[in-house]
Structures are given as C-alpha cells and as structure tokens.
Amino acid sequence: MDSQDYCEVALKVDSEEQAEIIEAMVVDLGFDSFQFEEGDEPVLRCYIQTSLFDGNALGDALAGIPWFKGGWSVRKLEAADWNEEWEKNGFTAIEVGRVRVCPAGSEEAGDGVGGESMTGDRITILLDPRMAFGTGHHDTTCMMMKTMQDNSEDIAGKSVMDLGCGTAVLGILAAKLGAGRVSAVDIDATAVRSALGNIRLNGLDFEVVCSDASALKEDAYDVLLANIHKNIIISDLPRYRKALRRGGKLLLSGFYDRDADEIAAVADGLGFTLLSSCSSNGWACLRFCK
C-alpha cells in the first residue's frame, strides 16, 4: 500500500463526540487518520489509501449508527499534496532532551552522518524533509523521544521494535541509545521507503517491513514503541503482549489525554503494569511493563 494514493471521506457530524464514535466504527475499514473540524457545520475528515476504500462497506458501517443522518462525500487526493510543503520548505530542526532532529543537508546538520556531536552526549538524527512522517515536532513523537531518553536503560543492549515507524525517527533514536537490535514496521509503503532512506542517512542498517502488528514475532522483543491511533493500539494490545518478553517495556502514544484511562484499563487486563505517564497539549504517552 502506498500513501501517495489517498482519498478523503468527509462526514457531517453534530459534535466531536459523534466524530469519535464514527472513528471507532470505521477504523477497521482501513482508515488510518482523522481530522475533526468544528464550526457551524462540523465535519469529520477520514483518510484512507485509495486501494483500501470500499464505499459499500463504509455505507453499511454508517447505517449501523441510528443517529447518523449527515451524509458523506469522497474526494481523491493528488499524490503531490502529501509532500509538497515538505519538499518546498523542509522542516526546522528541533531539540528533544539531548537529541537534535534536523533535515539532511541543512546548516544544522552540517556535513557528516547523524550521530553524537563533539560534546559526547548529544545525538543528532538526520531526516529527509521530502518524506516527513514524524519529525519530532508533534507532541506525541516528542514525548516518546523524551521518555526513551529518560529510560535509556530499557533500551541499551535490548531488542526494540518501532511500530508504525513513519520516518523511523524512534527506531533510529533507539539504535543511537545503544539498542542491541532494532526493527520497524509500517503499513504504508511510502513510509517504509522514507524510513529506509533515513536509516541510511544516519549510518545505520536495520530491517523495515511493510506490514502491521501481524508481523510481530512472539516473545521476541524487549521494547515495543507504538505511536499510533488509539483504536489500533487497543485492537493490537493482545499482539503486543505476545510479542514482548517477560519484563519487556511497552511505550505508547498517538492518543489524547481523555483516552489514556481506557487504554491503561485494557492493558491492565492483559497483564501490563503502568510505570509512568506524561501529557502535552492534550496528548498522552504511557509506559508499561509486561
């Protein structure tokens, strides 16, 4: 599947609460991102790869919501829309703890390969600005990076999997924090290409697979990193449990503060212990131990 071929489904709703219910109803149809727009006529915009879109299945799902009378429309998005702004302007460098993430070829990056700076404890991560699926600017990515640094002993010498890796910024950080083995997964073929390019930019070499949580091997990882939509996390938590070794750590983000208790409750029922949590601008990050 390739994110360069996407379509947008716009649904008329009455409130954000209705939008959240619809998200939960349609996420299993392949929609991977959502945007709620307030106003006189609130709209929920749902994004899905064109190859996955099934209008009949969506109609059936919406028909199962008695109060939904708003109607919906579909618009195909041009491939250039997704990366055009990044290709024009790239992104600005950002510092998270002792890590600096910056666009390759920029003044901040300098000449060389991403790695530790001359100060010895600083880490530079280079990313290709033309394929930006997670640069560290979003609160969820930033919290994941900060939590990884604060608990670097979880990662050093361990087997780490970056789920829904995007640019692979988290997997790259894990490698630079001394992980013994890193691997990554993303359902999006464009993200996989981006990840592989960024891994090379940083002088690293680890596997990236185009798949979802079904690619996880049982009892194979010490750390799982998942910065993904709430509904996907809840659905995949049983797989995360099987994939993690006893005592393994699970680091989750990609959801709002208001969803943290629900996720923590499901995780608790599967035998996970909540070790720490943090939030930023309404987003949450949770760290568990199996």
PDB file of C-alpha atoms in Angstrom, residues 11-236:
ATOM      1  CA  LEU A  11     -18.777  13.169   7.048  1.00  0.00           C
ATOM      2  CA  LYS A  12     -21.166  15.734   8.504  1.00  0.00           C
ATOM      3  CA  VAL A  13     -21.496  15.359  12.278  1.00  0.00           C
ATOM      4  CA  ASP A  14     -23.048  17.342  15.121  1.00  0.00           C
ATOM      5  CA  SER A  15     -20.245  17.123  17.671  1.00  0.00           C
ATOM      6  CA  GLU A  16     -16.753  15.852  18.428  1.00  0.00           C
ATOM      7  CA  GLU A  17     -18.326  13.048  20.478  1.00  0.00           C
ATOM      8  CA  GLN A  18     -20.163  11.833  17.369  1.00  0.00           C
ATOM      9  CA  ALA A  19     -16.922  12.066  15.387  1.00  0.00           C
ATOM     10  CA  GLU A  20     -15.143   9.828  17.917  1.00  0.00           C
ATOM     11  CA  ILE A  21     -17.893   7.200  17.701  1.00  0.00           C
ATOM     12  CA  ILE A  22     -17.659   7.167  13.911  1.00  0.00           C
ATOM     13  CA  GLU A  23     -13.863   6.864  14.070  1.00  0.00           C
ATOM     14  CA  ALA A  24     -14.217   3.768  16.222  1.00  0.00           C
ATOM     15  CA  MET A  25     -16.752   2.322  13.772  1.00  0.00           C
ATOM     16  CA  VAL A  26     -14.728   2.828  10.596  1.00  0.00           C
ATOM     17  CA  VAL A  27     -11.093   2.395  11.649  1.00  0.00           C
ATOM     18  CA  ASP A  28     -11.249  -1.336  10.889  1.00  0.00           C
ATOM     19  CA  LEU A  29     -12.127  -0.488   7.267  1.00  0.00           C
ATOM     20  CA  GLY A  30      -8.588   0.782   6.702  1.00  0.00           C
ATOM     21  CA  PHE A  31      -8.884   4.475   7.604  1.00  0.00           C
ATOM     22  CA  ASP A  32      -5.613   5.485   9.239  1.00  0.00           C
ATOM     23  CA  SER A  33      -6.038   9.140  10.162  1.00  0.00           C
ATOM     24  CA  PHE A  34      -8.846  11.503  11.090  1.00  0.00           C
ATOM     25  CA  GLN A  35      -9.371  15.228  11.440  1.00  0.00           C
ATOM     26  CA  PHE A  36     -12.333  16.832  13.198  1.00  0.00           C
ATOM     27  CA  GLU A  37     -13.262  20.383  12.157  1.00  0.00           C
ATOM     28  CA  GLU A  38     -15.504  22.476  14.378  1.00  0.00           C
ATOM     29  CA  GLY A  39     -17.773  25.256  13.128  1.00  0.00           C
ATOM     30  CA  ASP A  40     -21.393  25.858  12.193  1.00  0.00           C
ATOM     31  CA  GLU A  41     -21.342  22.570  10.279  1.00  0.00           C
ATOM     32  CA  PRO A  42     -18.814  20.239  11.988  1.00  0.00           C
ATOM     33  CA  VAL A  43     -17.040  17.774   9.703  1.00  0.00           C
ATOM     34  CA  LEU A  44     -15.040  14.614  10.337  1.00  0.00           C
ATOM     35  CA  ARG A  45     -12.444  14.040   7.620  1.00  0.00           C
ATOM     36  CA  CYS A  46     -11.262  10.436   7.306  1.00  0.00           C
ATOM     37  CA  TYR A  47      -8.228   9.423   5.231  1.00  0.00           C
ATOM     38  CA  ILE A  48      -7.663   6.070   3.597  1.00  0.00           C
ATOM     39  CA  GLN A  49      -5.448   4.655   0.880  1.00  0.00           C
ATOM     40  CA  THR A  50      -7.467   4.503  -2.322  1.00  0.00           C
ATOM     41  CA  SER A  51      -6.766   0.808  -2.819  1.00  0.00           C
ATOM     42  CA  LEU A  52      -8.418   0.060   0.535  1.00  0.00           C
ATOM     43  CA  PHE A  53     -11.520   2.205   0.161  1.00  0.00           C
ATOM     44  CA  ASP A  54     -14.818   0.305  -0.046  1.00  0.00           C
ATOM     45  CA  GLY A  55     -17.803   2.627  -0.307  1.00  0.00           C
ATOM     46  CA  ASN A  56     -20.310  -0.158   0.283  1.00  0.00           C
ATOM     47  CA  ALA A  57     -18.556  -1.251   3.485  1.00  0.00           C
ATOM     48  CA  LEU A  58     -18.475   2.348   4.713  1.00  0.00           C
ATOM     49  CA  GLY A  59     -22.171   2.772   3.914  1.00  0.00           C
ATOM     50  CA  ASP A  60     -23.002  -0.394   5.835  1.00  0.00           C
ATOM     51  CA  ALA A  61     -20.982   0.766   8.864  1.00  0.00           C
ATOM     52  CA  LEU A  62     -22.655   4.172   8.908  1.00  0.00           C
ATOM     53  CA  ALA A  63     -26.081   2.574   8.519  1.00  0.00           C
ATOM     54  CA  GLY A  64     -25.444   0.873  11.848  1.00  0.00           C
ATOM     55  CA  ILE A  65     -25.354   4.253  13.619  1.00  0.00           C
ATOM     56  CA  PRO A  66     -29.026   5.191  14.189  1.00  0.00           C
ATOM     57  CA  TRP A  67     -28.391   8.888  14.764  1.00  0.00           C
ATOM     58  CA  PHE A  68     -26.099   9.428  11.769  1.00  0.00           C
ATOM     59  CA  LYS A  69     -28.070  11.339   9.129  1.00  0.00           C
ATOM     60  CA  GLY A  70     -25.376  13.720   7.956  1.00  0.00           C
ATOM     61  CA  GLY A  71     -24.288  12.163   4.682  1.00  0.00           C
ATOM     62  CA  TRP A  72     -20.757  11.887   3.337  1.00  0.00           C
ATOM     63  CA  SER A  73     -18.626  12.632   0.289  1.00  0.00           C
ATOM     64  CA  VAL A  74     -15.389  11.254  -1.169  1.00  0.00           C
ATOM     65  CA  ARG A  75     -12.510  13.187  -2.723  1.00  0.00           C
ATOM     66  CA  LYS A  76      -9.396  11.673  -4.243  1.00  0.00           C
ATOM     67  CA  LEU A  77      -6.193  13.434  -3.232  1.00  0.00           C
ATOM     68  CA  GLU A  78      -3.351  14.065  -5.610  1.00  0.00           C
ATOM     69  CA  ALA A  79      -0.089  12.363  -4.640  1.00  0.00           C
ATOM     70  CA  ALA A  80       1.779  15.678  -4.677  1.00  0.00           C
ATOM     71  CA  ASP A  81      -0.462  17.067  -1.938  1.00  0.00           C
ATOM     72  CA  TRP A  82       1.119  14.935   0.762  1.00  0.00           C
ATOM     73  CA  ASN A  83       4.741  16.006   0.454  1.00  0.00           C
ATOM     74  CA  GLU A  84       4.581  19.290  -1.433  1.00  0.00           C
ATOM     75  CA  GLU A  85       5.002  21.539   1.588  1.00  0.00           C
ATOM     76  CA  TRP A  86       7.901  19.475   2.930  1.00  0.00           C
ATOM     77  CA  GLU A  87       9.592  19.478  -0.457  1.00  0.00           C
ATOM     78  CA  LYS A  88       9.319  23.271  -0.602  1.00  0.00           C
ATOM     79  CA  ASN A  89      10.378  24.125   2.907  1.00  0.00           C
ATOM     80  CA  GLY A  90      11.609  21.023   4.667  1.00  0.00           C
ATOM     81  CA  PHE A  91      11.253  21.306   8.438  1.00  0.00           C
ATOM     82  CA  THR A  92      13.088  23.187  11.129  1.00  0.00           C
ATOM     83  CA  ALA A  93      15.487  21.472  13.489  1.00  0.00           C
ATOM     84  CA  ILE A  94      14.114  20.515  16.888  1.00  0.00           C
ATOM     85  CA  GLU A  95      15.761  19.556  20.158  1.00  0.00           C
ATOM     86  CA  VAL A  96      14.198  16.989  22.472  1.00  0.00           C
ATOM     87  CA  GLY A  97      16.317  16.430  25.554  1.00  0.00           C
ATOM     88  CA  ARG A  98      19.830  15.740  24.281  1.00  0.00           C
ATOM     89  CA  VAL A  99      18.615  14.816  20.798  1.00  0.00           C
ATOM     90  CA  ARG A 100      18.579  17.189  17.838  1.00  0.00           C
ATOM     91  CA  VAL A 101      16.478  16.189  14.829  1.00  0.00           C
ATOM     92  CA  CYS A 102      17.252  18.143  11.697  1.00  0.00           C
ATOM     93  CA  PRO A 103      16.782  17.947   7.923  1.00  0.00           C
ATOM     94  CA  ALA A 104      19.611  16.345   5.975  1.00  0.00           C
ATOM     95  CA  GLY A 105      21.630  18.865   4.021  1.00  0.00           C
ATOM     96  CA  SER A 106      20.673  21.766   6.287  1.00  0.00           C
ATOM     97  CA  GLU A 107      23.109  24.055   8.063  1.00  0.00           C
ATOM     98  CA  GLU A 108      22.116  22.466  11.366  1.00  0.00           C
ATOM     99  CA  ALA A 109      23.048  19.023  10.061  1.00  0.00           C
ATOM    100  CA  GLY A 110      26.473  20.039   8.835  1.00  0.00           C
ATOM    101  CA  ASP A 111      28.415  17.600   6.669  1.00  0.00           C
ATOM    102  CA  GLY A 112      28.707  14.091   8.115  1.00  0.00           C
ATOM    103  CA  VAL A 113      26.375  11.358   9.130  1.00  0.00           C
ATOM    104  CA  GLY A 114      23.932  11.742  12.001  1.00  0.00           C
ATOM    105  CA  GLY A 115      25.415  10.656  15.299  1.00  0.00           C
ATOM    106  CA  GLU A 116      26.888  12.000  18.501  1.00  0.00           C
ATOM    107  CA  SER A 117      28.253  15.518  18.408  1.00  0.00           C
ATOM    108  CA  MET A 118      31.641  16.651  19.604  1.00  0.00           C
ATOM    109  CA  THR A 119      30.204  17.256  23.098  1.00  0.00           C
ATOM    110  CA  GLY A 120      29.959  13.477  23.505  1.00  0.00           C
ATOM    111  CA  ASP A 121      26.444  13.125  24.885  1.00  0.00           C
ATOM    112  CA  ARG A 122      24.445  14.919  22.205  1.00  0.00           C
ATOM    113  CA  ILE A 123      22.726  12.878  19.486  1.00  0.00           C
ATOM    114  CA  THR A 124      21.914  14.166  16.008  1.00  0.00           C
ATOM    115  CA  ILE A 125      19.286  12.467  13.865  1.00  0.00           C
ATOM    116  CA  LEU A 126      19.062  13.394  10.189  1.00  0.00           C
ATOM    117  CA  LEU A 127      15.774  13.085   8.297  1.00  0.00           C
ATOM    118  CA  ASP A 128      14.953  13.589   4.636  1.00  0.00           C
ATOM    119  CA  PRO A 129      12.485  16.514   4.588  1.00  0.00           C
ATOM    120  CA  ARG A 130      10.844  15.296   1.377  1.00  0.00           C
ATOM    121  CA  MET A 131       9.248  12.356   3.171  1.00  0.00           C
ATOM    122  CA  ALA A 132       8.145  13.660   6.558  1.00  0.00           C
ATOM    123  CA  PHE A 133       6.020  11.191   8.521  1.00  0.00           C
ATOM    124  CA  GLY A 134       7.109  12.210  12.021  1.00  0.00           C
ATOM    125  CA  THR A 135       9.904  14.701  12.579  1.00  0.00           C
ATOM    126  CA  GLY A 136       9.693  15.097  16.340  1.00  0.00           C
ATOM    127  CA  HIS A 137       7.630  18.276  16.147  1.00  0.00           C
ATOM    128  CA  HIS A 138       4.357  16.630  17.123  1.00  0.00           C
ATOM    129  CA  ASP A 139       3.743  16.323  20.856  1.00  0.00           C
ATOM    130  CA  THR A 140       3.320  12.537  20.676  1.00  0.00           C
ATOM    131  CA  THR A 141       6.650  11.967  18.933  1.00  0.00           C
ATOM    132  CA  CYS A 142       8.362  14.444  21.226  1.00  0.00           C
ATOM    133  CA  MET A 143       7.033  12.678  24.348  1.00  0.00           C
ATOM    134  CA  MET A 144       8.088   9.278  23.020  1.00  0.00           C
ATOM    135  CA  MET A 145      11.614  10.570  22.386  1.00  0.00           C
ATOM    136  CA  LYS A 146      11.836  12.185  25.819  1.00  0.00           C
ATOM    137  CA  THR A 147      10.551   9.063  27.593  1.00  0.00           C
ATOM    138  CA  MET A 148      13.029   6.891  25.687  1.00  0.00           C
ATOM    139  CA  GLN A 149      15.905   9.100  26.835  1.00  0.00           C
ATOM    140  CA  ASP A 150      14.668   9.223  30.423  1.00  0.00           C
ATOM    141  CA  ASN A 151      14.580   5.418  30.462  1.00  0.00           C
ATOM    142  CA  SER A 152      17.533   4.623  28.225  1.00  0.00           C
ATOM    143  CA  GLU A 153      18.370   1.620  30.406  1.00  0.00           C
ATOM    144  CA  ASP A 154      15.243  -0.011  28.975  1.00  0.00           C
ATOM    145  CA  ILE A 155      16.796   0.196  25.507  1.00  0.00           C
ATOM    146  CA  ALA A 156      20.556  -0.302  25.830  1.00  0.00           C
ATOM    147  CA  GLY A 157      21.505  -3.732  24.542  1.00  0.00           C
ATOM    148  CA  LYS A 158      17.858  -4.719  24.005  1.00  0.00           C
ATOM    149  CA  SER A 159      15.695  -5.800  21.058  1.00  0.00           C
ATOM    150  CA  VAL A 160      13.455  -2.893  20.008  1.00  0.00           C
ATOM    151  CA  MET A 161      10.539  -2.777  17.541  1.00  0.00           C
ATOM    152  CA  ASP A 162       9.239   0.545  16.159  1.00  0.00           C
ATOM    153  CA  LEU A 163       5.571   0.029  15.164  1.00  0.00           C
ATOM    154  CA  GLY A 164       4.037   2.446  12.666  1.00  0.00           C
ATOM    155  CA  CYS A 165       7.532   3.811  12.247  1.00  0.00           C
ATOM    156  CA  GLY A 166       6.937   6.602   9.700  1.00  0.00           C
ATOM    157  CA  THR A 167      10.315   8.297   9.276  1.00  0.00           C
ATOM    158  CA  ALA A 168      11.783   5.708  11.703  1.00  0.00           C
ATOM    159  CA  VAL A 169      12.874   8.546  13.979  1.00  0.00           C
ATOM    160  CA  LEU A 170      12.076   6.458  17.070  1.00  0.00           C
ATOM    161  CA  GLY A 171      13.847   3.370  15.764  1.00  0.00           C
ATOM    162  CA  ILE A 172      16.859   5.481  14.839  1.00  0.00           C
ATOM    163  CA  LEU A 173      16.891   7.006  18.308  1.00  0.00           C
ATOM    164  CA  ALA A 174      16.704   3.530  19.855  1.00  0.00           C
ATOM    165  CA  ALA A 175      19.738   2.478  17.831  1.00  0.00           C
ATOM    166  CA  LYS A 176      21.659   5.578  18.930  1.00  0.00           C
ATOM    167  CA  LEU A 177      20.721   4.886  22.550  1.00  0.00           C
ATOM    168  CA  GLY A 178      22.528   1.562  22.239  1.00  0.00           C
ATOM    169  CA  ALA A 179      19.793  -0.932  21.355  1.00  0.00           C
ATOM    170  CA  GLY A 180      21.212  -4.345  20.556  1.00  0.00           C
ATOM    171  CA  ARG A 181      18.773  -4.918  17.704  1.00  0.00           C
ATOM    172  CA  VAL A 182      16.216  -2.616  16.066  1.00  0.00           C
ATOM    173  CA  SER A 183      13.459  -3.437  13.603  1.00  0.00           C
ATOM    174  CA  ALA A 184      10.493  -1.439  12.313  1.00  0.00           C
ATOM    175  CA  VAL A 185       7.096  -1.880  10.697  1.00  0.00           C
ATOM    176  CA  ASP A 186       4.750   0.430   8.811  1.00  0.00           C
ATOM    177  CA  ILE A 187       1.649  -0.389   6.787  1.00  0.00           C
ATOM    178  CA  ASP A 188       2.455   2.423   4.358  1.00  0.00           C
ATOM    179  CA  ALA A 189       4.879   1.655   1.514  1.00  0.00           C
ATOM    180  CA  THR A 190       5.886   5.310   1.180  1.00  0.00           C
ATOM    181  CA  ALA A 191       6.701   5.467   4.884  1.00  0.00           C
ATOM    182  CA  VAL A 192       8.807   2.304   4.548  1.00  0.00           C
ATOM    183  CA  ARG A 193      10.824   3.895   1.740  1.00  0.00           C
ATOM    184  CA  SER A 194      11.206   7.036   3.859  1.00  0.00           C
ATOM    185  CA  ALA A 195      12.331   5.008   6.870  1.00  0.00           C
ATOM    186  CA  LEU A 196      14.935   3.051   4.919  1.00  0.00           C
ATOM    187  CA  GLY A 197      16.355   6.256   3.445  1.00  0.00           C
ATOM    188  CA  ASN A 198      16.578   7.907   6.864  1.00  0.00           C
ATOM    189  CA  ILE A 199      18.212   4.848   8.399  1.00  0.00           C
ATOM    190  CA  ARG A 200      20.945   5.027   5.758  1.00  0.00           C
ATOM    191  CA  LEU A 201      21.300   8.796   6.273  1.00  0.00           C
ATOM    192  CA  ASN A 202      22.164   8.095   9.891  1.00  0.00           C
ATOM    193  CA  GLY A 203      24.761   5.442   9.092  1.00  0.00           C
ATOM    194  CA  LEU A 204      22.570   2.631  10.387  1.00  0.00           C
ATOM    195  CA  ASP A 205      21.205  -0.601   8.983  1.00  0.00           C
ATOM    196  CA  PHE A 206      18.080  -2.294  10.325  1.00  0.00           C
ATOM    197  CA  GLU A 207      15.053  -4.022   8.880  1.00  0.00           C
ATOM    198  CA  VAL A 208      11.818  -2.206   7.970  1.00  0.00           C
ATOM    199  CA  VAL A 209       8.824  -4.314   6.900  1.00  0.00           C
ATOM    200  CA  CYS A 210       5.708  -3.094   5.097  1.00  0.00           C
ATOM    201  CA  SER A 211       3.048  -4.645   7.343  1.00  0.00           C
ATOM    202  CA  ASP A 212       1.127  -4.153  10.585  1.00  0.00           C
ATOM    203  CA  ALA A 213       1.228  -5.745  14.039  1.00  0.00           C
ATOM    204  CA  SER A 214       0.630  -9.154  12.459  1.00  0.00           C
ATOM    205  CA  ALA A 215       4.336  -9.080  11.541  1.00  0.00           C
ATOM    206  CA  LEU A 216       5.321  -9.247  15.221  1.00  0.00           C
ATOM    207  CA  LYS A 217       7.054 -12.435  16.336  1.00  0.00           C
ATOM    208  CA  GLU A 218       6.063 -13.987  19.644  1.00  0.00           C
ATOM    209  CA  ASP A 219       8.330 -13.482  22.665  1.00  0.00           C
ATOM    210  CA  ALA A 220      10.884 -11.680  20.500  1.00  0.00           C
ATOM    211  CA  TYR A 221      11.221  -8.089  21.769  1.00  0.00           C
ATOM    212  CA  ASP A 222      12.322  -6.299  24.915  1.00  0.00           C
ATOM    213  CA  VAL A 223      10.783  -2.965  23.891  1.00  0.00           C
ATOM    214  CA  LEU A 224       7.819  -2.064  21.679  1.00  0.00           C
ATOM    215  CA  LEU A 225       7.356   1.541  20.535  1.00  0.00           C
ATOM    216  CA  ALA A 226       3.905   2.413  19.140  1.00  0.00           C
ATOM    217  CA  ASN A 227       2.936   5.992  18.291  1.00  0.00           C
ATOM    218  CA  ILE A 228      -0.360   5.049  16.630  1.00  0.00           C
ATOM    219  CA  HIS A 229      -4.082   5.837  16.677  1.00  0.00           C
ATOM    220  CA  LYS A 230      -5.969   4.815  19.852  1.00  0.00           C
ATOM    221  CA  ASN A 231      -8.250   2.269  18.192  1.00  0.00           C
ATOM    222  CA  ILE A 232      -5.341   0.475  16.540  1.00  0.00           C
ATOM    223  CA  ILE A 233      -3.464   0.314  19.856  1.00  0.00           C
ATOM    224  CA  ILE A 234      -6.457  -1.169  21.682  1.00  0.00           C
ATOM    225  CA  SER A 235      -7.022  -3.695  18.915  1.00  0.00           C
ATOM    226  CA  ASP A 236      -3.347  -4.717  18.826  1.00  0.00           C
TER     227      ASP A 236
END
